[in-house]
Coordinates of C-alpha atoms in Angstrom, one line a residue:
X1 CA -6.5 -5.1 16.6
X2 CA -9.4 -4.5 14.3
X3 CA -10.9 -2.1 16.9
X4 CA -7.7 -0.5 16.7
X5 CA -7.4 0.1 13.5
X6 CA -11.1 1.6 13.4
X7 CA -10.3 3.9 16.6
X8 CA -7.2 4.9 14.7
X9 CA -8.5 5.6 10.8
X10 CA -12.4 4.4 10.9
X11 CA -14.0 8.1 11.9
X12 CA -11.5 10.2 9.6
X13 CA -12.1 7.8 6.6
X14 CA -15.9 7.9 7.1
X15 CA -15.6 11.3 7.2
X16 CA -13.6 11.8 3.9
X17 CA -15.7 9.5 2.1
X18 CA -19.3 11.8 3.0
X19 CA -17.4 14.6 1.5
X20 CA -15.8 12.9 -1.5
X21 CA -19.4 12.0 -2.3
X22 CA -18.9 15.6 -4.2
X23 CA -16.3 14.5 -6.6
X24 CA -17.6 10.9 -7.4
X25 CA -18.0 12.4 -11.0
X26 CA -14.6 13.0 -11.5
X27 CA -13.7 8.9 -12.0
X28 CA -15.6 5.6 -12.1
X29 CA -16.6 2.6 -10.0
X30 CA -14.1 0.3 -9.1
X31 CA -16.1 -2.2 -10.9
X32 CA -15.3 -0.6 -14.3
X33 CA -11.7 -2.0 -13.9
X34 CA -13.0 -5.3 -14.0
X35 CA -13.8 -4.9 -17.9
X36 CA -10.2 -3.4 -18.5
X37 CA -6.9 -5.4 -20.0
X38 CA -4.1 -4.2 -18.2
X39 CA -0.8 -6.0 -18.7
X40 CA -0.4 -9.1 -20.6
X41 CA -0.8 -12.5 -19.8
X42 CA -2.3 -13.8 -16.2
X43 CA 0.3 -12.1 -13.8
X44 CA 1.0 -9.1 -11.6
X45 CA 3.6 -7.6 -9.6
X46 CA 2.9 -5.8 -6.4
X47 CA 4.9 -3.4 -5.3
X48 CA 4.9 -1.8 -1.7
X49 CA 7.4 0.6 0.0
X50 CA 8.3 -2.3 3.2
X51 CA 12.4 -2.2 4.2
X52 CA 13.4 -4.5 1.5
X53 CA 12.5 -2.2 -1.3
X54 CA 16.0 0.0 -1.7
X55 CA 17.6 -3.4 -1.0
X56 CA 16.2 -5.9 -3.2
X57 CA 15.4 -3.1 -6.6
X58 CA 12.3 -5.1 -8.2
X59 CA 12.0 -2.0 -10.6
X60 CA 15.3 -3.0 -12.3
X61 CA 14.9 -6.2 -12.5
X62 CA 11.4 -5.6 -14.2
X63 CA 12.8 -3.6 -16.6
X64 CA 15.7 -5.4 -16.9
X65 CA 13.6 -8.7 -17.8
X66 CA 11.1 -6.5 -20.1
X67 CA 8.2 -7.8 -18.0
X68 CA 5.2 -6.7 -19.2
X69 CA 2.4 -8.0 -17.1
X70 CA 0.4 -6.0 -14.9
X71 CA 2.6 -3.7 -12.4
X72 CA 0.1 -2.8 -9.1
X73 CA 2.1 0.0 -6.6
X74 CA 1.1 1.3 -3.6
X75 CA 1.2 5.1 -4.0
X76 CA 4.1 4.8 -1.1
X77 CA 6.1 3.1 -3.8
X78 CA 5.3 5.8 -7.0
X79 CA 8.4 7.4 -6.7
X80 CA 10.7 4.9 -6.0
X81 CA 9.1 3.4 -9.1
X82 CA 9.2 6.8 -11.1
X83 CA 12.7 7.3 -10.1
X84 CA 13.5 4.6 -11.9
X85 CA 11.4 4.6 -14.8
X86 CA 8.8 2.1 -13.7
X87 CA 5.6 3.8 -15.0
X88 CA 3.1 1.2 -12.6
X89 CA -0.1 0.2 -14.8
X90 CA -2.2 0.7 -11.5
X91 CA -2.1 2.1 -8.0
X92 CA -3.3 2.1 -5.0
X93 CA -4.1 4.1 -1.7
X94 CA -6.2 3.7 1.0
X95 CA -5.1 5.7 4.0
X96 CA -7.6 8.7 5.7
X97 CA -4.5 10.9 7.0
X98 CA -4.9 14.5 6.2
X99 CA -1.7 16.0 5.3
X100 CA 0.3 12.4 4.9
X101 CA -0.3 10.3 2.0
X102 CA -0.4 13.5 0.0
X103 CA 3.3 13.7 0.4
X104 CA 3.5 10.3 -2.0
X105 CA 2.1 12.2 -4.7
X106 CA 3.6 15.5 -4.3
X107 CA 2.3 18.2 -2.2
X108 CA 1.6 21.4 -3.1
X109 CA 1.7 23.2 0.2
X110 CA 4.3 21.4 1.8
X111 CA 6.5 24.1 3.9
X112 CA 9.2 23.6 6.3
X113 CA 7.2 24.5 9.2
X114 CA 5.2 21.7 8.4
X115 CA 7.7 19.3 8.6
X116 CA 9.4 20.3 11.4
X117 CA 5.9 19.5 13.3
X118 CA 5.7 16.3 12.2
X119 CA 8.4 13.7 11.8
X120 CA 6.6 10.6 10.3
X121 CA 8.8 10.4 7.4
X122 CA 12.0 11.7 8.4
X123 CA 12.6 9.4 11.2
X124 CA 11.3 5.9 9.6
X125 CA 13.3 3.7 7.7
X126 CA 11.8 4.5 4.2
X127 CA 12.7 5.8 0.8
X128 CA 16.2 7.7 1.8
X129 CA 14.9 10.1 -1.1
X130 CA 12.8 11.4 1.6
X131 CA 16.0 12.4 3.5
X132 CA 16.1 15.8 1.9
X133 CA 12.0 16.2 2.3
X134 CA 11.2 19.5 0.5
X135 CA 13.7 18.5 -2.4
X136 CA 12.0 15.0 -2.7
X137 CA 8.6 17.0 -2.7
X138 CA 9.8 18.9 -5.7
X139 CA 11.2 15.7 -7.6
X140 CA 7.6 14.0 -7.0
X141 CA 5.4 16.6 -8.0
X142 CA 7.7 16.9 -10.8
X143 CA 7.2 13.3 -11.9
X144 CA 3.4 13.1 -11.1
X145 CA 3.2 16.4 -13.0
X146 CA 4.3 14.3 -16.1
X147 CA 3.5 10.7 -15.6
X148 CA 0.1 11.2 -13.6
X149 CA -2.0 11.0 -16.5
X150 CA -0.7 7.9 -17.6
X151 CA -1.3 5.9 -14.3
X152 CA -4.6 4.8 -12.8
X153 CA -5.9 4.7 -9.3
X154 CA -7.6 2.2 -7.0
X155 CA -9.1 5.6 -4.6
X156 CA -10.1 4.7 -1.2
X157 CA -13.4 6.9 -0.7
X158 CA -11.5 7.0 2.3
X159 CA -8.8 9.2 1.3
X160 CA -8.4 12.7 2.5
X161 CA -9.4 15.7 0.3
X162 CA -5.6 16.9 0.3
X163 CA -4.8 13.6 -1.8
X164 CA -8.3 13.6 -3.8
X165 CA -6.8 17.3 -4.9
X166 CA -3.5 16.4 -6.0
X167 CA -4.5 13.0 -7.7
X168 CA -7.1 15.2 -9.8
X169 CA -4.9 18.0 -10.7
X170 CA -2.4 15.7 -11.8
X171 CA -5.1 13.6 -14.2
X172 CA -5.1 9.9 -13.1
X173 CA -7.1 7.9 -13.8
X174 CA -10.0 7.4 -11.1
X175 CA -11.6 4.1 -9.9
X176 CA -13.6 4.2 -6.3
X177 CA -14.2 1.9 -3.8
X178 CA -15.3 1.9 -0.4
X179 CA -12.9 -0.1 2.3
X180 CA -14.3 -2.3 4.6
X181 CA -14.8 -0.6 8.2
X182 CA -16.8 -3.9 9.4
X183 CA -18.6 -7.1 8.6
X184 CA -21.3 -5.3 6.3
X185 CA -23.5 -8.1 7.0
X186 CA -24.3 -7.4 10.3
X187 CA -27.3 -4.5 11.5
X188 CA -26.0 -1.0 11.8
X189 CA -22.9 -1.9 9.6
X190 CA -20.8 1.4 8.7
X191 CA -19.6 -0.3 5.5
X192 CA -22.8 -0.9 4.4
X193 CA -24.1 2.8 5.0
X194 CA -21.5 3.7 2.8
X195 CA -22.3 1.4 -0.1
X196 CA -26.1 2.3 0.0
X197 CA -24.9 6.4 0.0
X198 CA -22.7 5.9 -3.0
X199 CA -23.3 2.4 -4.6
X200 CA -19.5 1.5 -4.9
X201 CA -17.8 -1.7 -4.4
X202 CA -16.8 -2.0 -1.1
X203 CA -13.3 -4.5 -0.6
X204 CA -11.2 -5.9 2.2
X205 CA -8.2 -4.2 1.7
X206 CA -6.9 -6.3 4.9
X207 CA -6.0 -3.2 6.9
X208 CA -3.1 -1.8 4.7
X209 CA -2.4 -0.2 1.7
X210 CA -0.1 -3.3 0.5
X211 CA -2.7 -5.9 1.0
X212 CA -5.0 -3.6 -0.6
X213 CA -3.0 -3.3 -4.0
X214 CA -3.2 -7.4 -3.9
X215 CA -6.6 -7.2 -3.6
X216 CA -6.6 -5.4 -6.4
X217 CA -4.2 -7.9 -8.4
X218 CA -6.0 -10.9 -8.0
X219 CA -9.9 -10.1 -7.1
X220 CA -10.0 -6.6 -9.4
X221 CA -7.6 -7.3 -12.6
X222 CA -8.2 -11.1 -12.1
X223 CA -5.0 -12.2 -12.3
X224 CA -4.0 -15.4 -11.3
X225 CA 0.2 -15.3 -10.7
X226 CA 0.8 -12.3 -8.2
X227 CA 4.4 -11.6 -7.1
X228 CA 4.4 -9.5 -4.2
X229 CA 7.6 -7.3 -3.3
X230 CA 8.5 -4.8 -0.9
X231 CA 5.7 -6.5 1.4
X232 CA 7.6 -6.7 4.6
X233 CA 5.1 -6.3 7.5
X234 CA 8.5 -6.2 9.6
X235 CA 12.0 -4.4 9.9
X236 CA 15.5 -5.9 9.7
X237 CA 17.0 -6.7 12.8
X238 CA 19.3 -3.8 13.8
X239 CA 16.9 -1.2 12.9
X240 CA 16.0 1.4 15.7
X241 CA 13.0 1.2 17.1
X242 CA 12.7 5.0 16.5
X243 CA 12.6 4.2 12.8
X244 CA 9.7 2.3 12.8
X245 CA 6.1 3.4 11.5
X246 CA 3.9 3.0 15.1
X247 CA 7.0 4.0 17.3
X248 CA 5.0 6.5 19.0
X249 CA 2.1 4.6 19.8
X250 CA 4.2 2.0 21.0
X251 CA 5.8 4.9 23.6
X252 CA 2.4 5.9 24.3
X253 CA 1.5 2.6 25.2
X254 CA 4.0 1.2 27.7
X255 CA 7.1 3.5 27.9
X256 CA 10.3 4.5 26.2
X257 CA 11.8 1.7 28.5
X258 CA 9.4 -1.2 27.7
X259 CA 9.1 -1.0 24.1
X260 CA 10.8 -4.8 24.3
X261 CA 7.4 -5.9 25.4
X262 CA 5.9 -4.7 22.4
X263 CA 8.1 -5.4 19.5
X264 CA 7.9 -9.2 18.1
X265 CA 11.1 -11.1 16.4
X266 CA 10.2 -13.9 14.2
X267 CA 12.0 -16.2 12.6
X268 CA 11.5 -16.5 8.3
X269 CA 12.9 -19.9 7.3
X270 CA 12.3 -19.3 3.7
X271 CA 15.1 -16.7 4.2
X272 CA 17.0 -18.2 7.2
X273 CA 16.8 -14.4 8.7
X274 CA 15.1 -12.9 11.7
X275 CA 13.5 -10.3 11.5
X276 CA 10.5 -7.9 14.0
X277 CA 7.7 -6.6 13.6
X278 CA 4.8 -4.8 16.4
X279 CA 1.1 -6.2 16.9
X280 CA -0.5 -3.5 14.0
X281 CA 1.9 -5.6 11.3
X282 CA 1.5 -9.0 13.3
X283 CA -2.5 -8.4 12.4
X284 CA -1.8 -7.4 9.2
X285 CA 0.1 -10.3 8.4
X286 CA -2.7 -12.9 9.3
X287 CA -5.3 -11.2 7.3
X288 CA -3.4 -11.5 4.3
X289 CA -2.6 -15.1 4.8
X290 CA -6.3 -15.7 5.9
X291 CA -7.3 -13.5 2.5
X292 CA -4.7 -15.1 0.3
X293 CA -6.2 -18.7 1.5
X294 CA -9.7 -17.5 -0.1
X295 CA -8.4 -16.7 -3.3
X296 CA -7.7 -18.9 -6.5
X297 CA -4.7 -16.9 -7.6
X298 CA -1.5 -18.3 -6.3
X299 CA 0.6 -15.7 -4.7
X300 CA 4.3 -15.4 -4.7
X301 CA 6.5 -13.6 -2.2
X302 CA 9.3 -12.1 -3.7
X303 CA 10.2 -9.6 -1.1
X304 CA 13.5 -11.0 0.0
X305 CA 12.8 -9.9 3.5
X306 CA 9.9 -9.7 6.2
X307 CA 7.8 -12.0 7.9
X308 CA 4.9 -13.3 5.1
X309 CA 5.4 -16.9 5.0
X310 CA 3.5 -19.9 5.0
X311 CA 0.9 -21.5 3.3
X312 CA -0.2 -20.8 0.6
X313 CA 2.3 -18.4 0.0
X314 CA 5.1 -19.0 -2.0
X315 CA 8.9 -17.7 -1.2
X316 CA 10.8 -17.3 -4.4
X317 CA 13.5 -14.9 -6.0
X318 CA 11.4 -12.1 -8.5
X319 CA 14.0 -13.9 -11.2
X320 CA 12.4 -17.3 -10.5
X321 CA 8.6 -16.2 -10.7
X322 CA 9.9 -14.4 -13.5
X323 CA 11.5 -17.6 -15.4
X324 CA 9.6 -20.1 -14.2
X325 CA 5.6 -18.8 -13.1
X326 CA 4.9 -16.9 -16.0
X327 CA 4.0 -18.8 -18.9

């Protein structure tokens, strides 16, 4: 699967981090986080844009609860956290699309034509503010117009000049890093060409965007209580096929008629609830264990759905961690 995900995002985000060497100026190493106090108190809260997002609402519980420890987002979650009026202490994005993960932070040159010639977000069971796509373009560049400048960024080197752009013009904060293409310790190593180019920290972001804003919880801000929520790695039972993220790869790999073969279900008995998930998600689910084991922050999955459980993760309600983790 690791080869996969190389074939799939290695070249284009090798690519994008040569040219962003231009722009390295415009923010700081990821290692000046380190020195930073962000939030109060030993905790985080991750959260990602997975299923149980719109169901479970962590953003009104937060600010329900006044919580004000450290808030990590992946940038699929900034407007469902803007929305709501959840301004996130930090995000994150790692992903080398081209015209994609701009959409997160507003696109400037979105046009219909270009939606109609890619489907990624209306079919998949995301953010239904995305249902109306140009009019949830216009709320997000809206909100990143104003609250940009207030938020700072964990940017992948990886990320494609489209979202560079946008997260300049809209004044975040910067912090680079490299990602982790392969073991940097062994000869010809891609990862470590790009730390000798541009001298950054280079992390294990664990494949994904949501196991990267973890990373960035526990090993970056140091904190040593992490709730994680909206980190599925899965879909609820009942959800099309259709709607899921590598639905066309999973055509392209067996057939419209065999997709059975390639889909998982699993069984979470924290939850008593199945739920399924495909072999990308499968991966992505034993590197975070694997990563989580590694670490001396104790993590907390507050998700309410999906399939990360298991030592040493622990399944509680966001209420619990919130009453009885945090000191």
């Amino acid at each position: 699967m690791g080869d996969l995900t190389w074939d799939r995002h290695g070249p284009m985000g090798v690519a994008n981090a040569k040219r962003n060497r231009t722009v390295l100026d415009r923010g700081q190493s990821l290692a000046a986080l380190r020195k930073e106090r962000i939030g109060e108190g030993e905790s985080a809260v991750v959260i990602a844009a997975g299923p149980s997002l719109k169901r479970q609402d962590p953003a009104q519980t937060l600010l329900a609860r006044g919580y004000k420890g450290a808030i990590v987002t992946t940038e699929s979650a900034l407007l469902y956290c803007l929305r709501a009026g959840l301004v996130p202490d930090l995000t994150v994005t790692l992903d080398p699309h081209a015209t994609r993960i701009v959409r997160w932070f507003g696109d400037p040159h979105l046009s219909v034509d270009a939606l109609k010639a890619d489907d990624y977000f209306s079919r998949q069971d995301m953010d239904r503010a995305f249902a109306d796509e140009m009019a949830a373009n216009r709320e997000i560049l809206g909100l990143m117009d104003r609250y940009g400048s207030r938020i700072r960024i964990a940017l992948s080197t990886s990320a494609s000049q489209a979202v560079v752009d946008r997260v300049l013009a809209v004044g975040m904060k910067v912090y680079w890093w490299n990602p982790m293409f392969d073991d940097p310790d062994q000869p010809n190593s891609i990862t470590a060409e790009l730390q000798a180019m541009n001298r950054l920290p280079c992390v294990n972001a664990g494949g994904n965007v949501g196991s990267a804003a973890w990373m960035m919880a526990t090993e970056v801000l140091g904190k040593t209580r992490v709730a994680l929520t909206g980190v599925d790695f899965a879909y609820y039972d009942g959800t099309p096929y259709k709607n899921t993220q590598y639905y066309k790869e999973a055509v392209a790999l067996v057939g419209e008629d065999n997709l059975d073969s390639v889909y998982i279900r699993l069984f979470n008995p924290d939850l008593g609830a199945w739920f399924y998930t495909d072999p990308a998600y499968m991966w992505y689910r034993q590197s975070f264990l694997d990563m989580a084991a590694d670490s001396e922050a104790r993590t907390f999955n507050c998700t309410g759905g999906g399939i990360l459980f298991g030592p040493p993760i622990t399944t509680l309600p966001l209420d619990q961690f919130l009453d009885d983790v945090i000191p």
